[in-house]
PDB file of C-alpha atoms and ligand atoms in Angstrom:
ATOM      1  CA  MET A 860       0.000   0.000   0.000  1.00 84.00           C
ATOM      2  CA  THR A 861       1.344   3.455  -0.903  1.00 92.00           C
ATOM      3  CA  PRO A 862       1.543   5.645   2.192  1.00 97.00           C
ATOM      4  CA  ALA A 863      -1.181   8.239   2.115  1.00 98.00           C
ATOM      5  CA  GLY A 864      -2.568  11.409   3.589  1.00 98.00           C
ATOM      6  CA  ARG A 865      -6.268  12.140   3.709  1.00 98.00           C
ATOM      7  CA  PHE A 866      -9.166  14.487   4.228  1.00 98.00           C
ATOM      8  CA  ALA A 867     -12.078  13.078   6.188  1.00 98.00           C
ATOM      9  CA  PRO A 868     -15.073  15.400   6.216  1.00 98.00           C
ATOM     10  CA  SER A 869     -18.336  14.741   8.015  1.00 97.00           C
ATOM     11  CA  PRO A 870     -21.123  15.263   5.461  1.00 97.00           C
ATOM     12  CA  SER A 871     -23.209  17.466   7.719  1.00 95.00           C
ATOM     13  CA  GLY A 872     -23.412  20.475   5.402  1.00 94.00           C
ATOM     14  CA  GLU A 873     -21.430  22.506   2.904  1.00 95.00           C
ATOM     15  CA  LEU A 874     -17.715  22.959   3.502  1.00 97.00           C
ATOM     16  CA  HIS A 875     -16.684  26.513   4.382  1.00 96.00           C
ATOM     17  CA  VAL A 876     -13.395  28.207   3.554  1.00 97.00           C
ATOM     18  CA  GLY A 877     -11.860  26.915   6.785  1.00 96.00           C
ATOM     19  CA  ASN A 878     -12.632  23.297   5.871  1.00 97.00           C
ATOM     20  CA  LEU A 879     -11.432  23.900   2.309  1.00 98.00           C
ATOM     21  CA  ARG A 880      -8.170  25.370   3.560  1.00 98.00           C
ATOM     22  CA  THR A 881      -7.585  22.346   5.799  1.00 98.00           C
ATOM     23  CA  ALA A 882      -8.287  20.049   2.825  1.00 98.00           C
ATOM     24  CA  ALA A 883      -5.885  22.012   0.607  1.00 98.00           C
ATOM     25  CA  LEU A 884      -3.229  21.795   3.317  1.00 98.00           C
ATOM     26  CA  ALA A 885      -3.739  18.052   3.766  1.00 98.00           C
ATOM     27  CA  TRP A 886      -3.351  17.637  -0.016  1.00 98.00           C
ATOM     28  CA  LEU A 887      -0.176  19.781  -0.059  1.00 98.00           C
ATOM     29  CA  PHE A 888       1.338  17.869   2.867  1.00 98.00           C
ATOM     30  CA  ALA A 889       0.612  14.531   1.164  1.00 98.00           C
ATOM     31  CA  LYS A 890       1.696  15.435  -2.350  1.00 98.00           C
ATOM     32  CA  SER A 891       4.870  17.198  -1.217  1.00 97.00           C
ATOM     33  CA  SER A 892       5.922  14.018   0.601  1.00 97.00           C
ATOM     34  CA  ALA A 893       5.240  11.563  -2.266  1.00 97.00           C
ATOM     35  CA  ARG A 894       2.077  10.224  -0.674  1.00 98.00           C
ATOM     36  CA  ASP A 895      -1.249   9.332  -2.183  1.00 98.00           C
ATOM     37  CA  PHE A 896      -4.198  11.417  -1.094  1.00 98.00           C
ATOM     38  CA  LEU A 897      -7.439   9.760   0.001  1.00 98.00           C
ATOM     39  CA  LEU A 898     -10.893  11.008   0.767  1.00 98.00           C
ATOM     40  CA  ARG A 899     -12.988   9.390   3.474  1.00 98.00           C
ATOM     41  CA  VAL A 900     -16.555  10.417   4.186  1.00 98.00           C
ATOM     42  CA  GLU A 901     -17.197  10.235   7.934  1.00 98.00           C
ATOM     43  CA  ASP A 902     -20.921   9.613   7.699  1.00 97.00           C
ATOM     44  CA  LEU A 903     -21.511   7.561  10.859  1.00 96.00           C
ATOM     45  CA  ASP A 904     -23.168  10.543  12.446  1.00 91.00           C
ATOM     46  CA  ARG A 905     -24.548  13.932  11.420  1.00 82.00           C
ATOM     47  CA  ALA A 906     -24.924  13.031   7.722  1.00 91.00           C
ATOM     48  CA  ARG A 907     -27.241  15.257   5.700  1.00 94.00           C
ATOM     49  CA  SER A 908     -28.573  13.958   2.429  1.00 93.00           C
ATOM     50  CA  GLY A 909     -26.867  15.640  -0.523  1.00 96.00           C
ATOM     51  CA  ALA A 910     -24.000  17.065   1.544  1.00 97.00           C
ATOM     52  CA  GLU A 911     -21.445  14.485   0.418  1.00 98.00           C
ATOM     53  CA  ALA A 912     -21.922  15.310  -3.279  1.00 98.00           C
ATOM     54  CA  GLU A 913     -21.648  19.049  -2.551  1.00 98.00           C
ATOM     55  CA  GLN A 914     -18.494  18.558  -0.528  1.00 98.00           C
ATOM     56  CA  LEU A 915     -16.785  16.435  -3.198  1.00 98.00           C
ATOM     57  CA  ARG A 916     -17.739  18.933  -5.885  1.00 98.00           C
ATOM     58  CA  ASP A 917     -16.348  21.875  -3.879  1.00 98.00           C
ATOM     59  CA  LEU A 918     -13.100  20.061  -3.086  1.00 98.00           C
ATOM     60  CA  GLN A 919     -12.600  19.363  -6.785  1.00 98.00           C
ATOM     61  CA  ALA A 920     -13.411  22.978  -7.622  1.00 98.00           C
ATOM     62  CA  ILE A 921     -10.415  24.201  -5.603  1.00 98.00           C
ATOM     63  CA  GLY A 922      -8.175  21.451  -7.027  1.00 98.00           C
ATOM     64  CA  VAL A 923      -8.162  18.850  -4.257  1.00 98.00           C
ATOM     65  CA  SER A 924      -7.992  15.475  -6.044  1.00 98.00           C
ATOM     66  CA  TRP A 925      -7.893  11.951  -4.622  1.00 98.00           C
ATOM     67  CA  ASP A 926      -6.120   8.825  -5.780  1.00 98.00           C
ATOM     68  CA  ALA A 927      -8.631   6.063  -4.985  1.00 98.00           C
ATOM     69  CA  ALA A 928     -12.365   5.581  -4.685  1.00 98.00           C
ATOM     70  CA  VAL A 929     -14.013   7.554  -1.873  1.00 98.00           C
ATOM     71  CA  VAL A 930     -14.509   5.470   1.265  1.00 97.00           C
ATOM     72  CA  ARG A 931     -17.618   5.836   3.459  1.00 97.00           C
ATOM     73  CA  GLN A 932     -17.606   4.858   7.114  1.00 98.00           C
ATOM     74  CA  THR A 933     -21.177   3.525   6.987  1.00 97.00           C
ATOM     75  CA  GLU A 934     -19.864   0.784   4.661  1.00 97.00           C
ATOM     76  CA  ARG A 935     -17.166  -0.379   7.087  1.00 98.00           C
ATOM     77  CA  ALA A 936     -19.073  -1.707  10.108  1.00 97.00           C
ATOM     78  CA  ALA A 937     -17.356  -5.102   9.909  1.00 98.00           C
ATOM     79  CA  LEU A 938     -13.923  -3.536  10.433  1.00 98.00           C
ATOM     80  CA  TYR A 939     -15.090  -1.587  13.499  1.00 98.00           C
ATOM     81  CA  ASP A 940     -16.839  -4.666  14.948  1.00 98.00           C
ATOM     82  CA  GLU A 941     -13.684  -6.679  14.514  1.00 98.00           C
ATOM     83  CA  ALA A 942     -11.556  -4.080  16.341  1.00 98.00           C
ATOM     84  CA  ILE A 943     -14.030  -3.851  19.244  1.00 98.00           C
ATOM     85  CA  SER A 944     -14.212  -7.670  19.466  1.00 98.00           C
ATOM     86  CA  ARG A 945     -10.444  -7.835  19.605  1.00 98.00           C
ATOM     87  CA  LEU A 946     -10.283  -5.271  22.411  1.00 98.00           C
ATOM     88  CA  THR A 947     -13.074  -7.094  24.253  1.00 98.00           C
ATOM     89  CA  ALA A 948     -11.259 -10.423  23.951  1.00 98.00           C
ATOM     90  CA  ASP A 949      -8.227  -8.715  25.533  1.00 97.00           C
ATOM     91  CA  GLY A 950     -10.370  -7.502  28.472  1.00 97.00           C
ATOM     92  CA  ARG A 951     -10.031  -3.936  27.198  1.00 98.00           C
ATOM     93  CA  THR A 952     -13.700  -2.904  27.099  1.00 98.00           C
ATOM     94  CA  TYR A 953     -16.677  -2.628  29.409  1.00 98.00           C
ATOM     95  CA  GLU A 954     -20.340  -1.759  29.172  1.00 98.00           C
ATOM     96  CA  CYS A 955     -21.372   1.687  30.387  1.00 98.00           C
ATOM     97  CA  PHE A 956     -24.915   2.631  31.323  1.00 97.00           C
ATOM     98  CA  CYS A 957     -24.299   6.200  32.439  1.00 95.00           C
ATOM     99  CA  THR A 958     -26.417   9.024  31.098  1.00 92.00           C
ATOM    100  CA  ARG A 959     -24.751  12.305  30.208  1.00 89.00           C
ATOM    101  CA  ARG A 960     -26.214  13.781  33.342  1.00 89.00           C
ATOM    102  CA  GLU A 961     -24.914  11.003  35.598  1.00 89.00           C
ATOM    103  CA  ILE A 962     -21.440  11.578  34.201  1.00 88.00           C
ATOM    104  CA  GLN A 963     -21.661  15.323  34.834  1.00 85.00           C
ATOM    105  CA  GLU A 964     -22.896  14.810  38.378  1.00 85.00           C
ATOM    106  CA  ALA A 965     -20.520  12.001  39.371  1.00 84.00           C
ATOM    107  CA  PRO A 966     -17.688  13.026  41.662  1.00 80.00           C
ATOM    108  CA  SER A 967     -14.579  12.907  39.521  1.00 72.00           C
ATOM    109  CA  ALA A 968     -11.908  10.392  40.394  1.00 67.00           C
ATOM    110  CA  PRO A 969      -8.912  11.778  42.316  1.00 68.00           C
ATOM    111  CA  HIS A 970      -6.392  13.415  39.938  1.00 68.00           C
ATOM    112  CA  ALA A 971      -8.733  12.843  36.995  1.00 71.00           C
ATOM    113  CA  PRO A 972      -8.622  15.695  34.493  1.00 74.00           C
ATOM    114  CA  GLN A 973     -11.717  17.803  33.843  1.00 74.00           C
ATOM    115  CA  GLY A 974     -14.196  16.143  31.530  1.00 76.00           C
ATOM    116  CA  ALA A 975     -12.667  12.673  31.842  1.00 88.00           C
ATOM    117  CA  TYR A 976     -15.130   9.812  32.351  1.00 93.00           C
ATOM    118  CA  PRO A 977     -15.143   9.126  36.105  1.00 91.00           C
ATOM    119  CA  GLY A 978     -15.070   5.336  35.680  1.00 92.00           C
ATOM    120  CA  THR A 979     -18.444   4.621  37.318  1.00 93.00           C
ATOM    121  CA  CYS A 980     -19.328   1.548  35.233  1.00 96.00           C
ATOM    122  CA  ARG A 981     -15.797   0.198  35.193  1.00 95.00           C
ATOM    123  CA  ARG A 982     -16.324  -1.001  38.736  1.00 92.00           C
ATOM    124  CA  LEU A 983     -19.819  -2.535  38.402  1.00 96.00           C
ATOM    125  CA  SER A 984     -20.226  -6.024  39.779  1.00 96.00           C
ATOM    126  CA  HIS A 985     -21.702  -8.717  37.583  1.00 95.00           C
ATOM    127  CA  ALA A 986     -25.029  -8.431  39.457  1.00 97.00           C
ATOM    128  CA  GLU A 987     -25.141  -4.636  39.163  1.00 96.00           C
ATOM    129  CA  ARG A 988     -24.430  -4.884  35.475  1.00 96.00           C
ATOM    130  CA  GLU A 989     -27.303  -7.358  35.010  1.00 96.00           C
ATOM    131  CA  ILE A 990     -29.688  -4.926  36.714  1.00 96.00           C
ATOM    132  CA  ARG A 991     -28.552  -1.966  34.641  1.00 96.00           C
ATOM    133  CA  ARG A 992     -28.778  -3.934  31.394  1.00 96.00           C
ATOM    134  CA  ALA A 993     -32.515  -4.139  31.941  1.00 95.00           C
ATOM    135  CA  THR A 994     -32.800  -0.348  32.237  1.00 93.00           C
ATOM    136  CA  ARG A 995     -31.010   0.981  29.192  1.00 94.00           C
ATOM    137  CA  PRO A 996     -28.744  -0.113  26.340  1.00 97.00           C
ATOM    138  CA  ALA A 997     -25.040   0.050  27.093  1.00 98.00           C
ATOM    139  CA  SER A 998     -22.334   1.968  25.348  1.00 98.00           C
ATOM    140  CA  ILE A 999     -18.943   0.282  25.088  1.00 98.00           C
ATOM    141  CA  ARG A1000     -15.973   2.027  26.676  1.00 98.00           C
ATOM    142  CA  LEU A1001     -12.271   1.382  26.465  1.00 98.00           C
ATOM    143  CA  ARG A1002     -10.669   0.153  29.664  1.00 98.00           C
ATOM    144  CA  SER A1003      -7.679   2.457  29.518  1.00 97.00           C
ATOM    145  CA  ASP A1004      -4.704   1.929  31.775  1.00 95.00           C
ATOM    146  CA  VAL A1005      -3.143   5.337  31.250  1.00 96.00           C
ATOM    147  CA  ALA A1006      -4.421   8.822  32.119  1.00 93.00           C
ATOM    148  CA  GLU A1007      -2.340  10.658  29.530  1.00 95.00           C
ATOM    149  CA  TRP A1008      -0.506   9.897  26.323  1.00 98.00           C
ATOM    150  CA  ALA A1009       1.980  11.918  24.307  1.00 98.00           C
ATOM    151  CA  VAL A1010       1.941  12.468  20.578  1.00 98.00           C
ATOM    152  CA  GLU A1011       4.346  14.290  18.303  1.00 98.00           C
ATOM    153  CA  ASP A1012       2.821  16.941  16.081  1.00 98.00           C
ATOM    154  CA  GLN A1013       4.623  18.653  13.211  1.00 97.00           C
ATOM    155  CA  LEU A1014       3.249  22.060  14.153  1.00 96.00           C
ATOM    156  CA  HIS A1015       2.710  21.739  17.901  1.00 96.00           C
ATOM    157  CA  GLY A1016       5.679  19.576  18.861  1.00 97.00           C
ATOM    158  CA  LYS A1017       5.187  17.126  21.716  1.00 98.00           C
ATOM    159  CA  TYR A1018       1.587  17.207  22.947  1.00 98.00           C
ATOM    160  CA  LEU A1019       0.535  15.421  26.110  1.00 97.00           C
ATOM    161  CA  GLY A1020      -3.205  14.950  26.484  1.00 95.00           C
ATOM    162  CA  VAL A1021      -5.914  13.156  28.411  1.00 94.00           C
ATOM    163  CA  VAL A1022      -6.811   9.540  27.789  1.00 96.00           C
ATOM    164  CA  ASP A1023      -9.851   8.376  29.715  1.00 95.00           C
ATOM    165  CA  ASP A1024     -12.155   5.393  29.310  1.00 97.00           C
ATOM    166  CA  PHE A1025     -13.605   6.895  26.152  1.00 97.00           C
ATOM    167  CA  VAL A1026     -16.576   5.514  24.226  1.00 98.00           C
ATOM    168  CA  LEU A1027     -15.900   3.071  21.373  1.00 98.00           C
ATOM    169  CA  ARG A1028     -19.529   2.370  20.513  1.00 98.00           C
ATOM    170  CA  ARG A1029     -22.403   4.587  21.533  1.00 97.00           C
ATOM    171  CA  ASN A1030     -25.474   3.126  23.170  1.00 96.00           C
ATOM    172  CA  ASP A1031     -27.468   3.654  19.959  1.00 96.00           C
ATOM    173  CA  GLY A1032     -25.069   1.224  18.270  1.00 96.00           C
ATOM    174  CA  VAL A1033     -23.147   3.878  16.299  1.00 97.00           C
ATOM    175  CA  THR A1034     -19.380   3.400  16.255  1.00 98.00           C
ATOM    176  CA  ALA A1035     -17.612   6.311  17.928  1.00 98.00           C
ATOM    177  CA  TYR A1036     -15.430   8.645  15.884  1.00 97.00           C
ATOM    178  CA  ASN A1037     -12.271   7.868  17.902  1.00 98.00           C
ATOM    179  CA  LEU A1038     -12.493   4.154  17.109  1.00 98.00           C
ATOM    180  CA  ALA A1039     -13.508   4.512  13.462  1.00 98.00           C
ATOM    181  CA  VAL A1040     -10.783   7.034  12.661  1.00 98.00           C
ATOM    182  CA  VAL A1041      -8.043   4.816  14.089  1.00 98.00           C
ATOM    183  CA  VAL A1042      -9.260   1.675  12.328  1.00 98.00           C
ATOM    184  CA  ASP A1043      -9.769   3.451   9.005  1.00 98.00           C
ATOM    185  CA  ASP A1044      -6.490   5.340   8.939  1.00 98.00           C
ATOM    186  CA  ALA A1045      -4.591   2.086   9.494  1.00 98.00           C
ATOM    187  CA  ALA A1046      -6.702   0.048   7.050  1.00 98.00           C
ATOM    188  CA  GLN A1047      -6.246   2.680   4.334  1.00 98.00           C
ATOM    189  CA  GLY A1048      -2.473   2.920   4.773  1.00 98.00           C
ATOM    190  CA  ILE A1049      -2.765   6.502   6.028  1.00 98.00           C
ATOM    191  CA  ASP A1050       0.424   7.441   7.822  1.00 98.00           C
ATOM    192  CA  GLN A1051      -0.050  11.222   7.772  1.00 98.00           C
ATOM    193  CA  VAL A1052      -3.002  12.939   9.428  1.00 98.00           C
ATOM    194  CA  VAL A1053      -3.431  16.640   8.683  1.00 98.00           C
ATOM    195  CA  ARG A1054      -6.556  18.219  10.181  1.00 98.00           C
ATOM    196  CA  GLY A1055      -7.838  21.198  12.133  1.00 97.00           C
ATOM    197  CA  ASP A1056      -6.217  21.870  15.498  1.00 96.00           C
ATOM    198  CA  ASP A1057      -9.620  21.585  17.199  1.00 95.00           C
ATOM    199  CA  LEU A1058      -8.947  17.832  17.002  1.00 97.00           C
ATOM    200  CA  LEU A1059      -5.517  17.929  18.656  1.00 97.00           C
ATOM    201  CA  SER A1060      -6.986  17.102  22.079  1.00 96.00           C
ATOM    202  CA  SER A1061      -8.534  13.860  20.712  1.00 96.00           C
ATOM    203  CA  THR A1062      -5.225  12.721  19.261  1.00 98.00           C
ATOM    204  CA  PRO A1063      -3.665  11.176  22.401  1.00 98.00           C
ATOM    205  CA  ARG A1064      -6.758   8.952  22.734  1.00 98.00           C
ATOM    206  CA  GLN A1065      -6.439   7.876  19.110  1.00 98.00           C
ATOM    207  CA  ALA A1066      -2.703   7.237  19.271  1.00 98.00           C
ATOM    208  CA  TYR A1067      -3.126   5.198  22.464  1.00 98.00           C
ATOM    209  CA  LEU A1068      -5.924   3.162  20.892  1.00 98.00           C
ATOM    210  CA  ALA A1069      -3.834   2.506  17.779  1.00 98.00           C
ATOM    211  CA  THR A1070      -1.047   1.255  20.027  1.00 98.00           C
ATOM    212  CA  LEU A1071      -3.424  -1.104  21.886  1.00 98.00           C
ATOM    213  CA  LEU A1072      -4.661  -2.470  18.561  1.00 98.00           C
ATOM    214  CA  GLY A1073      -1.090  -2.993  17.367  1.00 98.00           C
ATOM    215  CA  LEU A1074      -1.571  -0.439  14.583  1.00 98.00           C
ATOM    216  CA  PRO A1075       1.006   2.115  13.477  1.00 98.00           C
ATOM    217  CA  VAL A1076       0.548   5.656  14.803  1.00 98.00           C
ATOM    218  CA  PRO A1077       0.450   8.113  11.886  1.00 98.00           C
ATOM    219  CA  GLU A1078       2.390  11.372  11.842  1.00 98.00           C
ATOM    220  CA  TYR A1079       0.231  14.327  12.784  1.00 98.00           C
ATOM    221  CA  ALA A1080      -0.034  17.956  11.740  1.00 98.00           C
ATOM    222  CA  HIS A1081      -2.852  19.936  13.344  1.00 98.00           C
ATOM    223  CA  VAL A1082      -3.297  23.109  11.370  1.00 97.00           C
ATOM    224  CA  PRO A1083      -4.741  26.415  12.589  1.00 96.00           C
ATOM    225  CA  LEU A1084      -8.420  27.043  12.072  1.00 94.00           C
ATOM    226  CA  VAL A1085      -9.992  29.893  10.193  1.00 95.00           C
ATOM    227  CA  VAL A1086     -11.732  32.470  12.374  1.00 96.00           C
ATOM    228  CA  ASN A1087     -14.094  35.390  11.799  1.00 95.00           C
ATOM    229  CA  ALA A1088     -13.293  39.055  12.492  1.00 92.00           C
ATOM    230  CA  ASP A1089     -14.141  38.488  16.196  1.00 94.00           C
ATOM    231  CA  GLY A1090     -11.640  35.674  16.467  1.00 94.00           C
ATOM    232  CA  ALA A1091     -14.349  32.991  16.777  1.00 94.00           C
ATOM    233  CA  ARG A1092     -14.162  29.799  14.767  1.00 93.00           C
ATOM    234  CA  LEU A1093     -15.679  30.391  11.326  1.00 93.00           C
ATOM    235  CA  ALA A1094     -19.281  29.213  10.952  1.00 89.00           C
ATOM    236  CA  LYS A1095     -22.019  29.331   8.373  1.00 84.00           C
ATOM    237  CA  ARG A1096     -23.579  32.376  10.071  1.00 88.00           C
ATOM    238  CA  ASP A1097     -20.475  34.438   9.192  1.00 91.00           C
ATOM    239  CA  GLY A1098     -21.937  35.385   5.824  1.00 90.00           C
ATOM    240  CA  ALA A1099     -20.567  34.154   2.506  1.00 93.00           C
ATOM    241  CA  VAL A1100     -18.200  31.376   3.600  1.00 96.00           C
ATOM    242  CA  THR A1101     -19.034  28.470   1.267  1.00 97.00           C
ATOM    243  CA  LEU A1102     -18.153  28.245  -2.433  1.00 98.00           C
ATOM    244  CA  GLY A1103     -21.864  28.409  -3.252  1.00 97.00           C
ATOM    245  CA  ASP A1104     -22.424  31.622  -1.263  1.00 96.00           C
ATOM    246  CA  LEU A1105     -19.189  33.146  -2.532  1.00 97.00           C
ATOM    247  CA  ALA A1106     -20.049  32.389  -6.169  1.00 97.00           C
ATOM    248  CA  ALA A1107     -23.383  34.117  -5.598  1.00 96.00           C
ATOM    249  CA  VAL A1108     -21.557  37.325  -4.592  1.00 95.00           C
ATOM    250  CA  GLY A1109     -19.245  37.144  -7.601  1.00 96.00           C
ATOM    251  CA  ILE A1110     -16.270  35.280  -6.117  1.00 97.00           C
ATOM    252  CA  PRO A1111     -15.486  32.136  -8.132  1.00 97.00           C
ATOM    253  CA  ALA A1112     -13.796  29.003  -6.759  1.00 98.00           C
ATOM    254  CA  GLU A1113     -10.426  29.900  -8.355  1.00 98.00           C
ATOM    255  CA  ARG A1114     -10.323  33.148  -6.444  1.00 97.00           C
ATOM    256  CA  VAL A1115     -11.169  31.374  -3.186  1.00 98.00           C
ATOM    257  CA  ARG A1116      -8.387  28.886  -3.902  1.00 98.00           C
ATOM    258  CA  ASN A1117      -5.960  31.782  -4.494  1.00 98.00           C
ATOM    259  CA  LEU A1118      -7.040  33.470  -1.246  1.00 97.00           C
ATOM    260  CA  ILE A1119      -6.404  30.197   0.593  1.00 98.00           C
ATOM    261  CA  LEU A1120      -2.980  29.858  -1.031  1.00 98.00           C
ATOM    262  CA  GLY A1121      -2.202  33.498  -0.204  1.00 97.00           C
ATOM    263  CA  SER A1122      -3.097  32.874   3.449  1.00 96.00           C
ATOM    264  CA  LEU A1123      -0.449  30.145   3.437  1.00 97.00           C
ATOM    265  CA  GLY A1124       2.185  32.390   1.886  1.00 96.00           C
ATOM    266  CA  LEU A1125       1.889  30.496  -1.415  1.00 97.00           C
ATOM    267  CA  PRO A1126       1.574  31.949  -4.932  1.00 97.00           C
ATOM    268  CA  ALA A1127      -1.762  32.123  -6.754  1.00 97.00           C
ATOM    269  CA  GLY A1128      -2.396  29.294  -9.225  1.00 98.00           C
ATOM    270  CA  THR A1129      -3.325  25.637  -8.948  1.00 98.00           C
ATOM    271  CA  LEU A1130      -2.495  23.609  -5.848  1.00 98.00           C
ATOM    272  CA  ARG A1131      -0.055  21.657  -7.977  1.00 97.00           C
ATOM    273  CA  ASP A1132       1.701  24.889  -9.011  1.00 97.00           C
ATOM    274  CA  ALA A1133       2.116  25.733  -5.318  1.00 97.00           C
ATOM    275  CA  LEU A1134       3.784  22.408  -4.463  1.00 97.00           C
ATOM    276  CA  PRO A1135       7.404  23.455  -5.088  1.00 97.00           C
ATOM    277  CA  GLU A1136       6.921  26.421  -2.733  1.00 97.00           C
ATOM    278  CA  PHE A1137       5.193  24.447   0.007  1.00 98.00           C
ATOM    279  CA  ASP A1138       7.278  24.130   3.161  1.00 97.00           C
ATOM    280  CA  PRO A1139       5.479  22.719   6.242  1.00 95.00           C
ATOM    281  CA  THR A1140       8.090  24.270   8.538  1.00 94.00           C
ATOM    282  CA  ARG A1141       7.162  27.771   7.348  1.00 93.00           C
ATOM    283  CA  LEU A1142       3.405  27.569   7.754  1.00 94.00           C
ATOM    284  CA  PRO A1143       1.616  30.297   9.695  1.00 91.00           C
ATOM    285  CA  THR A1144       0.831  29.051  13.197  1.00 90.00           C
ATOM    286  CA  GLU A1145      -1.877  31.644  13.908  1.00 94.00           C
ATOM    287  CA  PRO A1146      -5.502  31.236  12.787  1.00 96.00           C
ATOM    288  CA  TRP A1147      -6.418  32.872   9.485  1.00 96.00           C
ATOM    289  CA  VAL A1148      -8.937  35.678   9.878  1.00 96.00           C
ATOM    290  CA  TRP A1149     -11.514  35.443   7.123  1.00 95.00           C
ATOM    291  CA  ILE A1150     -13.221  38.573   5.934  1.00 91.00           C
ATOM    292  CA  THR A1151     -15.424  38.009   2.907  1.00 89.00           C
ATOM    293  CA  PRO A1152     -13.833  39.989   0.058  1.00 89.00           C
ATOM    294  CA  ARG A1153     -15.817  42.132  -2.326  1.00 83.00           C
ATOM    295  CA  GLY A1154     -16.927  40.386  -5.517  1.00 77.00           C
TER     296      GLY A1154
HETATM  297  N1  LIG B2322     -14.717  13.988  10.376  1.00 60.99           N
HETATM  298  C1  LIG B2322     -14.030  14.907  11.235  1.00 60.99           C
HETATM  299  C2  LIG B2322     -14.569  16.298  11.048  1.00 60.99           C
HETATM  300  O1  LIG B2322     -15.094  16.611   9.998  1.00 60.99           O
HETATM  301  C3  LIG B2322     -12.540  14.954  10.958  1.00 60.99           C
HETATM  302  C4  LIG B2322     -11.872  13.752  11.414  1.00 60.99           C
HETATM  303  C5  LIG B2322     -10.381  13.692  11.199  1.00 60.99           C
HETATM  304  O2  LIG B2322      -9.842  14.404  10.324  1.00 60.99           O
HETATM  305  O3  LIG B2322      -9.772  12.876  11.877  1.00 60.99           O
HETATM  306  O4  LIG B2322     -14.464  17.091  11.967  1.00 60.99           O
END
């Protein structure tokens, strides 16, 4: 398998310029390091009908291309089941019956970081578990034996973050993002993960899980997000931020692509033209402030 980078959007709506910039960066990272580039649709959750086609069209419009058929997570249940079965056989999972509220109200374990699962169901006796099974369906959690894990990031350096007993399968049967992403990256030969730095804090969990499953840990680059004039993460309500909205105010996809390249200190032109100039060590480390230009 050729080593690969990837973009893995959730088809919940149209991509905005922040998502498109992350995709362009992931493509530049992959292509400048002789990797293939793959596209994976993360449609286990939050999928909106029609969004996938719009997203693929917009990626192509700014010149992001992919080297193999698009993969969809909803078609890969067998792989996720197999990974969870393997962890279960190793005594690495347990059933959890906690509601969100119970988790919020539970006293946190000593030294446990804020927001970490307090471990309530980890300690249930067999009899208690039988009783709770009759009340609500269980989610499946990882039985983690570390509280933190370090990863190396190309932009952030060494990053140490929380690993708790995170959910692998939700109680509605949907595979959790953290499990699916680890299984898919390994199965697709992805050894370079470039994505928004809002996901950096999930990365120690993913790297730890990969290690437990005996899978290679990819290299990571978490890139700065795009923000609005107030410094808040860009969102649909910030006006014309999708290719569709921008085209409607007279700004075609090529111009958006050039603005993205300009924000990265790269010359206008196609993404391929920018490759010789692309140097990951010279990327801006601050968020890009997006102000919709005049058409
Ligand atoms: N599907 C995730 C998102 O759109 C990205 C996952 C990833 O790149 O690992 O936020």
